[in-house]
PDB file of C-alpha atoms and ligand atoms in Angstrom:
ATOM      1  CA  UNK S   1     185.011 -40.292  28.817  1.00  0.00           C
ATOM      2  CA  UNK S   2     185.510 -39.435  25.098  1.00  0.00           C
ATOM      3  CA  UNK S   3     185.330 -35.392  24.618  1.00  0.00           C
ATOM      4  CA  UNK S   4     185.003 -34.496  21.019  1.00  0.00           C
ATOM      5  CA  UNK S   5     185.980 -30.851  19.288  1.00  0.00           C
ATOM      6  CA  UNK S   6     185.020 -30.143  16.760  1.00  0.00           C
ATOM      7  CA  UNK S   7     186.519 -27.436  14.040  1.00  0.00           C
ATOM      8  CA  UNK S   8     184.559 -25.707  10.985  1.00  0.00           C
ATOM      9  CA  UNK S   9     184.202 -23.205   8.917  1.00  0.00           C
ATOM     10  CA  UNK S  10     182.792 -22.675   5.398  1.00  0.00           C
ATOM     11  CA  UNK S  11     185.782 -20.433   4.062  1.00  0.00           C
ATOM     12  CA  UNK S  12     188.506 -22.106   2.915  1.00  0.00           C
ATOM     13  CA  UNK S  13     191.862 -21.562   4.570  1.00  0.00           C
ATOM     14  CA  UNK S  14     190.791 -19.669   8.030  1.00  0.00           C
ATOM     15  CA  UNK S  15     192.755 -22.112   9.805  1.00  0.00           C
ATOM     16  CA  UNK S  16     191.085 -24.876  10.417  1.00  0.00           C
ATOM     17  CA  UNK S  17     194.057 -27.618  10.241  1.00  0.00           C
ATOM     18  CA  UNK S  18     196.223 -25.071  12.215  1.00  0.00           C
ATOM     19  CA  UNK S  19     193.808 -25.041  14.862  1.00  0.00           C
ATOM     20  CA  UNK S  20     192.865 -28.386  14.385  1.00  0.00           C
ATOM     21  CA  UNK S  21     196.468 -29.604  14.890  1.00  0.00           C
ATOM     22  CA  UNK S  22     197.859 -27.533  17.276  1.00  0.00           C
ATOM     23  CA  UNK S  23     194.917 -28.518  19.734  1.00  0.00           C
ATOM     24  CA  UNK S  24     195.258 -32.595  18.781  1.00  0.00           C
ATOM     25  CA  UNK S  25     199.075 -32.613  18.695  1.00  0.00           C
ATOM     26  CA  UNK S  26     199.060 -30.655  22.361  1.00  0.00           C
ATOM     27  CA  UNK S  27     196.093 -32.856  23.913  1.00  0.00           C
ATOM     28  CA  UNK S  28     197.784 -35.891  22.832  1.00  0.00           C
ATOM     29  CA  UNK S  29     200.511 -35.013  25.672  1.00  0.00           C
ATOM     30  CA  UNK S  30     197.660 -35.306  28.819  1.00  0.00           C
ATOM     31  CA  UNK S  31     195.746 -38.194  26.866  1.00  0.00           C
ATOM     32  CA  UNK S  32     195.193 -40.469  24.202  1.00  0.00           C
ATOM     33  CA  UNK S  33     193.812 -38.428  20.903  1.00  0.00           C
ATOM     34  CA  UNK S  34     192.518 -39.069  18.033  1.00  0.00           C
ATOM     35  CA  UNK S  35     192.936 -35.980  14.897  1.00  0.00           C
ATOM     36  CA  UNK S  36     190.219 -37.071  12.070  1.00  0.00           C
ATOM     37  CA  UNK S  37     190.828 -35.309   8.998  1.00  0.00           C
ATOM     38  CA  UNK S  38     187.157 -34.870   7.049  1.00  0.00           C
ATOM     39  CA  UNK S  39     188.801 -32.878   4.688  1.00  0.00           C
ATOM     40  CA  UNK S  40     189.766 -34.659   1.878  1.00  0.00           C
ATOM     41  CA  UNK S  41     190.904 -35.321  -0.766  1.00  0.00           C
ATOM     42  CA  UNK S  42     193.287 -32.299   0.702  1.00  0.00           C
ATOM     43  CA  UNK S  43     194.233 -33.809   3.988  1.00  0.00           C
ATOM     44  CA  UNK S  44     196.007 -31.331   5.560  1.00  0.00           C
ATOM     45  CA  UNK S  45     196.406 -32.483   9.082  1.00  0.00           C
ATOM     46  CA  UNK S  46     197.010 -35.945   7.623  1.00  0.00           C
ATOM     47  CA  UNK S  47     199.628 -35.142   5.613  1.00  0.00           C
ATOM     48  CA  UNK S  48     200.381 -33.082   9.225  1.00  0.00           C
ATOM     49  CA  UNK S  49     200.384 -36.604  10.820  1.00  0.00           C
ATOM     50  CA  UNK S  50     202.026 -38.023   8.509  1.00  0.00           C
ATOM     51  CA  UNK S  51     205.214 -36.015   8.707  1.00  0.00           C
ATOM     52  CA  UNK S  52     204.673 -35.857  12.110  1.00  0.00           C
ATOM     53  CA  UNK S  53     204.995 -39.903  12.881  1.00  0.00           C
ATOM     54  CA  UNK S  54     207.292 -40.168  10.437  1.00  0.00           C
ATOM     55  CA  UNK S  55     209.776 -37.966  12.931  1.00  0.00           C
ATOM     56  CA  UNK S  56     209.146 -40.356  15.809  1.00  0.00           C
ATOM     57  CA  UNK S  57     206.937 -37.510  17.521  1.00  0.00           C
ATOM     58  CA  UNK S  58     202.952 -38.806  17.213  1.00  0.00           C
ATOM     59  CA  UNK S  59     203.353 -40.125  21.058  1.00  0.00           C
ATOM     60  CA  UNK S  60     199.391 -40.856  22.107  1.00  0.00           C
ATOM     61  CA  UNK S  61     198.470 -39.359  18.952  1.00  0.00           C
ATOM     62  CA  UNK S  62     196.364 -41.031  16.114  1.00  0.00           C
ATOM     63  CA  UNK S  63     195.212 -40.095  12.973  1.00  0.00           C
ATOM     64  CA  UNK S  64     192.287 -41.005  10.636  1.00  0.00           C
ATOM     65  CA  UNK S  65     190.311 -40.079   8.100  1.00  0.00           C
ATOM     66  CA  UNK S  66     186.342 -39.898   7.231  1.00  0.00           C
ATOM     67  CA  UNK S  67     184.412 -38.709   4.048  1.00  0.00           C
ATOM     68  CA  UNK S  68     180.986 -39.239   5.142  1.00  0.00           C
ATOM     69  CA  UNK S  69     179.036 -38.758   8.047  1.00  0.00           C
ATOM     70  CA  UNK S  70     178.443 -42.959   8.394  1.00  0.00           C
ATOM     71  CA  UNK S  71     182.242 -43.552   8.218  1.00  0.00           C
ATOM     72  CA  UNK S  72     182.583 -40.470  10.975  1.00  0.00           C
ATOM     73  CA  UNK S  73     179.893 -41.861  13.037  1.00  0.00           C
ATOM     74  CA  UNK S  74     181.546 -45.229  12.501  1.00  0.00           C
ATOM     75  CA  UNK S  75     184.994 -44.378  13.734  1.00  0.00           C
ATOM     76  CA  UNK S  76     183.774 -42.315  16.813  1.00  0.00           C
ATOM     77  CA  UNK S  77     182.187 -45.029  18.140  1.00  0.00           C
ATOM     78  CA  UNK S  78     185.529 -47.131  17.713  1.00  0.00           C
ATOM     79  CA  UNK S  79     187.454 -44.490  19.129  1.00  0.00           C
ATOM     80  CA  UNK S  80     185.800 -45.344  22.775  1.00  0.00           C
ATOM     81  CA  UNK S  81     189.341 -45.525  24.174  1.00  0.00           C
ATOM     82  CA  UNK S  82     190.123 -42.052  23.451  1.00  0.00           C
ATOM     83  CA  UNK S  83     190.412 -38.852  25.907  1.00  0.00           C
ATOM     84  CA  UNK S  84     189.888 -36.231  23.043  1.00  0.00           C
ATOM     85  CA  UNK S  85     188.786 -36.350  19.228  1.00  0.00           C
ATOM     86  CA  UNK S  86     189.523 -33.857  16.981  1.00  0.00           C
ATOM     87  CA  UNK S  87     187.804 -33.364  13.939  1.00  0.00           C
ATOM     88  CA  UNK S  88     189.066 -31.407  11.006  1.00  0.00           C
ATOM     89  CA  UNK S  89     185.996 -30.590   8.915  1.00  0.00           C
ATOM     90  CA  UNK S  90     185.480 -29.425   5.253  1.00  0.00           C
ATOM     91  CA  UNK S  91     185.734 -25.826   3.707  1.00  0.00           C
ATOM     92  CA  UNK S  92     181.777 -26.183   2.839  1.00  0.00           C
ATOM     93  CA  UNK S  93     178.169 -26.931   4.121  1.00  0.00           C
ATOM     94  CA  UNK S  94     178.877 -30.269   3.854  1.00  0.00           C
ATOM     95  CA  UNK S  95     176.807 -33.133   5.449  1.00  0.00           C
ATOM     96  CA  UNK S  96     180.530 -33.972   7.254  1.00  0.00           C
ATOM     97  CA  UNK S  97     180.102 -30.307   8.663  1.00  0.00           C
ATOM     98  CA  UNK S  98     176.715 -30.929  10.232  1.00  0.00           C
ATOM     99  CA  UNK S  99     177.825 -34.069  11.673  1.00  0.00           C
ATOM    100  CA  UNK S 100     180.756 -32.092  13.220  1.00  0.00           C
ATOM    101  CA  UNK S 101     178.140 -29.722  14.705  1.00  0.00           C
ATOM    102  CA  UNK S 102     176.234 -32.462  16.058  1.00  0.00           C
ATOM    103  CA  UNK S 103     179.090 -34.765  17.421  1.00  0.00           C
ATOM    104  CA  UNK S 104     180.917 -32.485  18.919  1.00  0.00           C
ATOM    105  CA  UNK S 105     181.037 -31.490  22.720  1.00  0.00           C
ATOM    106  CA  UNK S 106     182.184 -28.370  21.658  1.00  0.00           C
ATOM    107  CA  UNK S 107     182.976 -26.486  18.313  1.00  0.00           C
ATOM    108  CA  UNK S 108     185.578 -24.026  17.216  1.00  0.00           C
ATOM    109  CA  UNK S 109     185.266 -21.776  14.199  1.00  0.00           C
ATOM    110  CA  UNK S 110     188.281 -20.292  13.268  1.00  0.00           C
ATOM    111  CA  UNK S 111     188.004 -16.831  11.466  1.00  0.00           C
ATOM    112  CA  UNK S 112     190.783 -15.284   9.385  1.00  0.00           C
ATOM    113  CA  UNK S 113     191.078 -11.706   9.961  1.00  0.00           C
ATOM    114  CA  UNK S 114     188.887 -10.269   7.061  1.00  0.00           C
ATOM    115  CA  UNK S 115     185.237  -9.294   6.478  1.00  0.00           C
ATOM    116  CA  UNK S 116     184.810 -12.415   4.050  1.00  0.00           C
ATOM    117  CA  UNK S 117     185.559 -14.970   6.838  1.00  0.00           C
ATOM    118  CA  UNK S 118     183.054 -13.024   8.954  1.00  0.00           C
ATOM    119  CA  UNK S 119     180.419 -12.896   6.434  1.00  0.00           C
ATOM    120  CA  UNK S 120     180.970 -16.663   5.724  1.00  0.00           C
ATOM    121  CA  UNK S 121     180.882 -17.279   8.990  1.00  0.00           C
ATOM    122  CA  UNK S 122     177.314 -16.256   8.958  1.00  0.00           C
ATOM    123  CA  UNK S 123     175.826 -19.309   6.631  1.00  0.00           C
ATOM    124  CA  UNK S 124     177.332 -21.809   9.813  1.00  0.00           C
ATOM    125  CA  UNK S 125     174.567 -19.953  11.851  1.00  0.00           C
ATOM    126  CA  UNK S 126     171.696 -21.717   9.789  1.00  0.00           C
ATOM    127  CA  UNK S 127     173.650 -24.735  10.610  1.00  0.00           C
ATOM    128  CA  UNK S 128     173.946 -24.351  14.163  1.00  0.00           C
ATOM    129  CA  UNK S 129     169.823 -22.947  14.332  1.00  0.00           C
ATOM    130  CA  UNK S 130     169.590 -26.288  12.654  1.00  0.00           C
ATOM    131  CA  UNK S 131     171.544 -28.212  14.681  1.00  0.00           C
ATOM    132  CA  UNK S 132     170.465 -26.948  17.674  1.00  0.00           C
ATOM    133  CA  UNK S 133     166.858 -28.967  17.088  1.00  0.00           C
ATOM    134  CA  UNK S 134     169.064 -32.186  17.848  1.00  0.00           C
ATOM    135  CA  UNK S 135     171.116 -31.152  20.711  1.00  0.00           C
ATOM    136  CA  UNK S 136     172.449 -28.355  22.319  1.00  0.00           C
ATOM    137  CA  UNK S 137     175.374 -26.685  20.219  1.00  0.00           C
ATOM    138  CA  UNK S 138     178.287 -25.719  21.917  1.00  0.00           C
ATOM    139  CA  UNK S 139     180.078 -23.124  19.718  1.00  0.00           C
ATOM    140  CA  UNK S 140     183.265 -20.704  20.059  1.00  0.00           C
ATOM    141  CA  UNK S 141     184.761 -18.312  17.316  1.00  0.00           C
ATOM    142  CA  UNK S 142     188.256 -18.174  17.796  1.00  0.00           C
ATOM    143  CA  UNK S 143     190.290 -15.076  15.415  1.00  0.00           C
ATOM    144  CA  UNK S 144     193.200 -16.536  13.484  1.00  0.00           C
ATOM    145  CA  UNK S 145     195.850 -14.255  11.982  1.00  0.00           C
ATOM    146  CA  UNK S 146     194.911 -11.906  14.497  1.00  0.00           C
ATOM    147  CA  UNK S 147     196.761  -8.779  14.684  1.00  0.00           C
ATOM    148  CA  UNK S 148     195.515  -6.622  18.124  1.00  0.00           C
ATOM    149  CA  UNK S 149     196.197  -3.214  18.344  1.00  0.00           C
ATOM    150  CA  UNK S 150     195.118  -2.634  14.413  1.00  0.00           C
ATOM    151  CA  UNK S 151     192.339  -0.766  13.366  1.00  0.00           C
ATOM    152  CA  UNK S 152     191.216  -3.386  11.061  1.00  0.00           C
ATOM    153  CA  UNK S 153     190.929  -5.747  14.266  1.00  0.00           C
ATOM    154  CA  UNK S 154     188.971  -3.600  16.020  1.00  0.00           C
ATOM    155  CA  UNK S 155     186.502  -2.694  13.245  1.00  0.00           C
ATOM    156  CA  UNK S 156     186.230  -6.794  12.525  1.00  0.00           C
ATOM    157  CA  UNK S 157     185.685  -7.420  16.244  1.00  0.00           C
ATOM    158  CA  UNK S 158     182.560  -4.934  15.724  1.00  0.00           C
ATOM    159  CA  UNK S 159     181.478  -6.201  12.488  1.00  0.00           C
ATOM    160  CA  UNK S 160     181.421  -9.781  13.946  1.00  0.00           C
ATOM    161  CA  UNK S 161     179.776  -8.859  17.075  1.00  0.00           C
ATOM    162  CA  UNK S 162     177.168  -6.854  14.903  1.00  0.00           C
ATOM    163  CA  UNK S 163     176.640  -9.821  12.666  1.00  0.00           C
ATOM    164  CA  UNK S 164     177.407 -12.816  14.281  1.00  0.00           C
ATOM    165  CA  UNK S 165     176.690 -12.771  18.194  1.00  0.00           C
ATOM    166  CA  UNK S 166     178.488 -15.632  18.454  1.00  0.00           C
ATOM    167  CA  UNK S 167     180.409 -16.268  21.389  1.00  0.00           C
ATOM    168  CA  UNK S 168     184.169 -16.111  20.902  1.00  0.00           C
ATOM    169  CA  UNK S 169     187.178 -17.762  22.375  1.00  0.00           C
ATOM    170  CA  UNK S 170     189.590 -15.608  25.129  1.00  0.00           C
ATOM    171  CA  UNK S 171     192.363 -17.273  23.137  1.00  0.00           C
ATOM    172  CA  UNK S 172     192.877 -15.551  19.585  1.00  0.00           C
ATOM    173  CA  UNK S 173     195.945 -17.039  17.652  1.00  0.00           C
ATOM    174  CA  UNK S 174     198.542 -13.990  16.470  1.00  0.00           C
ATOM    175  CA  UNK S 175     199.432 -13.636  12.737  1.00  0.00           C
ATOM    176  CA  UNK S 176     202.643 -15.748  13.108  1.00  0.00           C
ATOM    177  CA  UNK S 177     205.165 -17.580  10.445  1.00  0.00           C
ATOM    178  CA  UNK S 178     205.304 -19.929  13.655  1.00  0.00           C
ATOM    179  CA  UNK S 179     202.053 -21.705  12.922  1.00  0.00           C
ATOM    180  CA  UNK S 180     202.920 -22.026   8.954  1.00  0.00           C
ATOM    181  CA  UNK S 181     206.702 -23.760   9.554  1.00  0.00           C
ATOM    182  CA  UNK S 182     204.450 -25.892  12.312  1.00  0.00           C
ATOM    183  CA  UNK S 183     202.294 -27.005   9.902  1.00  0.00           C
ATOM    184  CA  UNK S 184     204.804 -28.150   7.566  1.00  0.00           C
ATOM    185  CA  UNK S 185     206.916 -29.603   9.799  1.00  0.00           C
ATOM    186  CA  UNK S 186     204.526 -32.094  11.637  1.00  0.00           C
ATOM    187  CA  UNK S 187     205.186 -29.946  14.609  1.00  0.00           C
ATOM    188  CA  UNK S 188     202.699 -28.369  17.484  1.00  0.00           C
ATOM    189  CA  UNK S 189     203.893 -24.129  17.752  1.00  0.00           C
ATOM    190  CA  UNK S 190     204.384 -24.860  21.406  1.00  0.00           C
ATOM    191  CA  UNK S 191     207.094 -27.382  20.118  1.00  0.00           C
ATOM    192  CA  UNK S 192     209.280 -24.453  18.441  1.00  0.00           C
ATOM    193  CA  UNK S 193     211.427 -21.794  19.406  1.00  0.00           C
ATOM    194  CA  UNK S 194     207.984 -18.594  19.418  1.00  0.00           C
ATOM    195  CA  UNK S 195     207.060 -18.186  22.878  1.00  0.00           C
ATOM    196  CA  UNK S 196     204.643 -15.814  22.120  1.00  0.00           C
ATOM    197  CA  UNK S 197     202.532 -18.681  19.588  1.00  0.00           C
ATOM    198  CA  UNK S 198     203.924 -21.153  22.515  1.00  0.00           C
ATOM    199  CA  UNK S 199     201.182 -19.090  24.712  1.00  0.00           C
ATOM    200  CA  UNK S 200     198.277 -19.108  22.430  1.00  0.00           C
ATOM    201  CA  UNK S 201     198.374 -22.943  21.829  1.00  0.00           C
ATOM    202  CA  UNK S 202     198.526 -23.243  25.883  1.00  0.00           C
ATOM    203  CA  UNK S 203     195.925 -20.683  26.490  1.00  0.00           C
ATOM    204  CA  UNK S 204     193.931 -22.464  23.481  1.00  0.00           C
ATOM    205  CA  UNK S 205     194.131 -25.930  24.903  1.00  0.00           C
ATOM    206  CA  UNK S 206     193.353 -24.619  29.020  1.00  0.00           C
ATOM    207  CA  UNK S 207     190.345 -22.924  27.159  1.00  0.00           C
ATOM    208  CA  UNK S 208     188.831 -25.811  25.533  1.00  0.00           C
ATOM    209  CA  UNK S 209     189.450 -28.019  28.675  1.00  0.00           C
ATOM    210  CA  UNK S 210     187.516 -25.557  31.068  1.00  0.00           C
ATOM    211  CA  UNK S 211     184.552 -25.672  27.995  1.00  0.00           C
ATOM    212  CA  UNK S 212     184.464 -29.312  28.482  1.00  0.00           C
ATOM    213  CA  UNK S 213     184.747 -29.321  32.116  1.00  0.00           C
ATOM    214  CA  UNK S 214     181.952 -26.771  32.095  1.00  0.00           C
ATOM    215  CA  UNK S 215     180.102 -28.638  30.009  1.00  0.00           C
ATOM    216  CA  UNK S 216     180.127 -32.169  31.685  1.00  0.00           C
TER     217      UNK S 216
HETATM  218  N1  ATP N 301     197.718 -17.690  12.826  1.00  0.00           N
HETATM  219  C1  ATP N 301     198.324 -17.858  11.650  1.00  0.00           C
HETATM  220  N2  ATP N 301     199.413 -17.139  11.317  1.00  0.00           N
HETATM  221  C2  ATP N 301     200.023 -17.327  10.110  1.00  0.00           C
HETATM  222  N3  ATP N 301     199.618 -18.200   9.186  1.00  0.00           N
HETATM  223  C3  ATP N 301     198.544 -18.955   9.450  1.00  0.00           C
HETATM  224  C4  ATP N 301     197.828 -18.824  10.701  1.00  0.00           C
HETATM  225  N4  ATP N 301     196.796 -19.699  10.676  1.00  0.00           N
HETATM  226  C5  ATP N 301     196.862 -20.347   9.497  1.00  0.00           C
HETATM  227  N5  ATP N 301     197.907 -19.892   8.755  1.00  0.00           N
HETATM  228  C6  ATP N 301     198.300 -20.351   7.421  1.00  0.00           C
HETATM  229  O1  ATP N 301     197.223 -20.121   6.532  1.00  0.00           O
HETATM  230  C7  ATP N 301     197.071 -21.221   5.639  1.00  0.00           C
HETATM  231  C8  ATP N 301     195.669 -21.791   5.801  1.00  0.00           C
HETATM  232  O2  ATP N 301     195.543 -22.304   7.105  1.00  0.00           O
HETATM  233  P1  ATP N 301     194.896 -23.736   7.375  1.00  0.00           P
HETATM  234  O3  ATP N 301     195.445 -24.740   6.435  1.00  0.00           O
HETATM  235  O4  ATP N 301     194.992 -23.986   8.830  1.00  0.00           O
HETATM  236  O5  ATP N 301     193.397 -23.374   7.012  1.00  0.00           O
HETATM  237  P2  ATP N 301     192.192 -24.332   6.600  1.00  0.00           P
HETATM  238  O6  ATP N 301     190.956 -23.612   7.023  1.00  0.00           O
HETATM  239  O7  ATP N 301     192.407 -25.682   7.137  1.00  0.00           O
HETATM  240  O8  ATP N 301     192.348 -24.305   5.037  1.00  0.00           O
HETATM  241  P3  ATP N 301     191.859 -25.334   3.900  1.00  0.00           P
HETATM  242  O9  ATP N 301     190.542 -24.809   3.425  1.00  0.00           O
HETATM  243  O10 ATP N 301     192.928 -25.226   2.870  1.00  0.00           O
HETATM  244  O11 ATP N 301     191.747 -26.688   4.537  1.00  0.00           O
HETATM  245  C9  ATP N 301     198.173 -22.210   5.997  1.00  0.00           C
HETATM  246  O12 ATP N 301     199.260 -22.003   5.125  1.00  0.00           O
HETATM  247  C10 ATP N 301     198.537 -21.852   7.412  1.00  0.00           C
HETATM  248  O13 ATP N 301     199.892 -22.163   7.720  1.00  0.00           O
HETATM  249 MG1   MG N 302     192.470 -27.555   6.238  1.00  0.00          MG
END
């Protein structure tokens, strides 16, 4: 059975290809995956693929790309085959992001650590309120660039609470140079030297598999 996560969030650059292709690249080692990028004409986890296969290392990974909710609709259904599919969506309200909501067993929403991410985090409500009519919406926050122990952490961890009540991930990914050279170099963090990011993407990926499992 095909399980499909998605990722979105309205603010541009809270991490959604990190997340995005840390989860495909490590679920592509316990079954065949599928990373569509809905982001373009940026195409960050393609051009993540890209460099990625072009260093022998995409194994029983695949990549695509959609840019409108007919062509995403189109290629989920020809992705039957698959064990995971993990979509990549755009930095707006775009009809790709409500098809993301909708598609999707489950859906992560990376926020940066800063009030703006939090506060743009708020329009996705409306989309999941809307979504929700159609099917029942299965969504996680999960902190990027997260530095515990900081008082900024703590007062965004309140201020999201306060505004959001959304449910967040366990697994919160650390403010790391790990997860930049990662992206660049086509790689998974649990594929370089950082133990300590090497946790996070593990912890990330059991996560999402118990939310499935729950979920089925
Ligand atoms: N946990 C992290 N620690 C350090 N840097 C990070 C972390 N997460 C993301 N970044 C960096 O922040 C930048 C934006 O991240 P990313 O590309 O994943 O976000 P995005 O939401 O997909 O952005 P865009 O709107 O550009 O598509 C990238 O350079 C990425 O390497
Ligand atoms: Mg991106």
């Amino acid at each position: 059975m095909t399980r499909i996560i998605g990722v979105i969030q309205v603010k541009g650059g809270a991490g959604r290809s990190t997340v995005s292709t840390n989860l495909a690249g490590e679920l592509s080692k316990i079954g065949k995956t599928i990373l569509i990028d809905c982001d373009l004409p940026q195409g960050t986890s393609a051009s993540w693929y890209a460099v990625r296969h072009q260093a022998g290392k995409a194994g029983a990974l695949v990549s695509d790309t959609a840019t409108s909710y007919r062509e995403l609709v189109t290629k989920v259904e020809q992705s039957a085959d698959a064990d995971y599919i993990v979509l990549d969506g755009p930095p707006r309200i775009a009809e790709l992001t409500r098809a993301t909501l909708v598609l999707a067993d489950i859906c992560l929403i990376p926020v940066g650590a800063s009030a703006a991410e939090i506060w743009a985090t708020g329009d996705i409500l409306e989309l999941i309120e809307e979504a929700s009519k159609v099917k029942q919406i299965n969504a996680r926050m999960i902190w990027t660039r997260y530095r515990p122990q900081t008082r900024l952490a703590q007062s965004l961890t309140e201020l999201a609470k306060a505004e959001l009540g959304l449910k967040a991930l366990g697994t919160s990914l650390g403010m790391r140079v790990s997860y930049m050279e990662a992206l660049g170099e086509g790689l998974t963090v649990a594929e370089l030297a950082d133990p300590s990011a090497r946790l996070e993407v593990e912890f990330l990926v059991k996560e999402v598999k118990q939310l499935l499992k729950a979920k089925s």
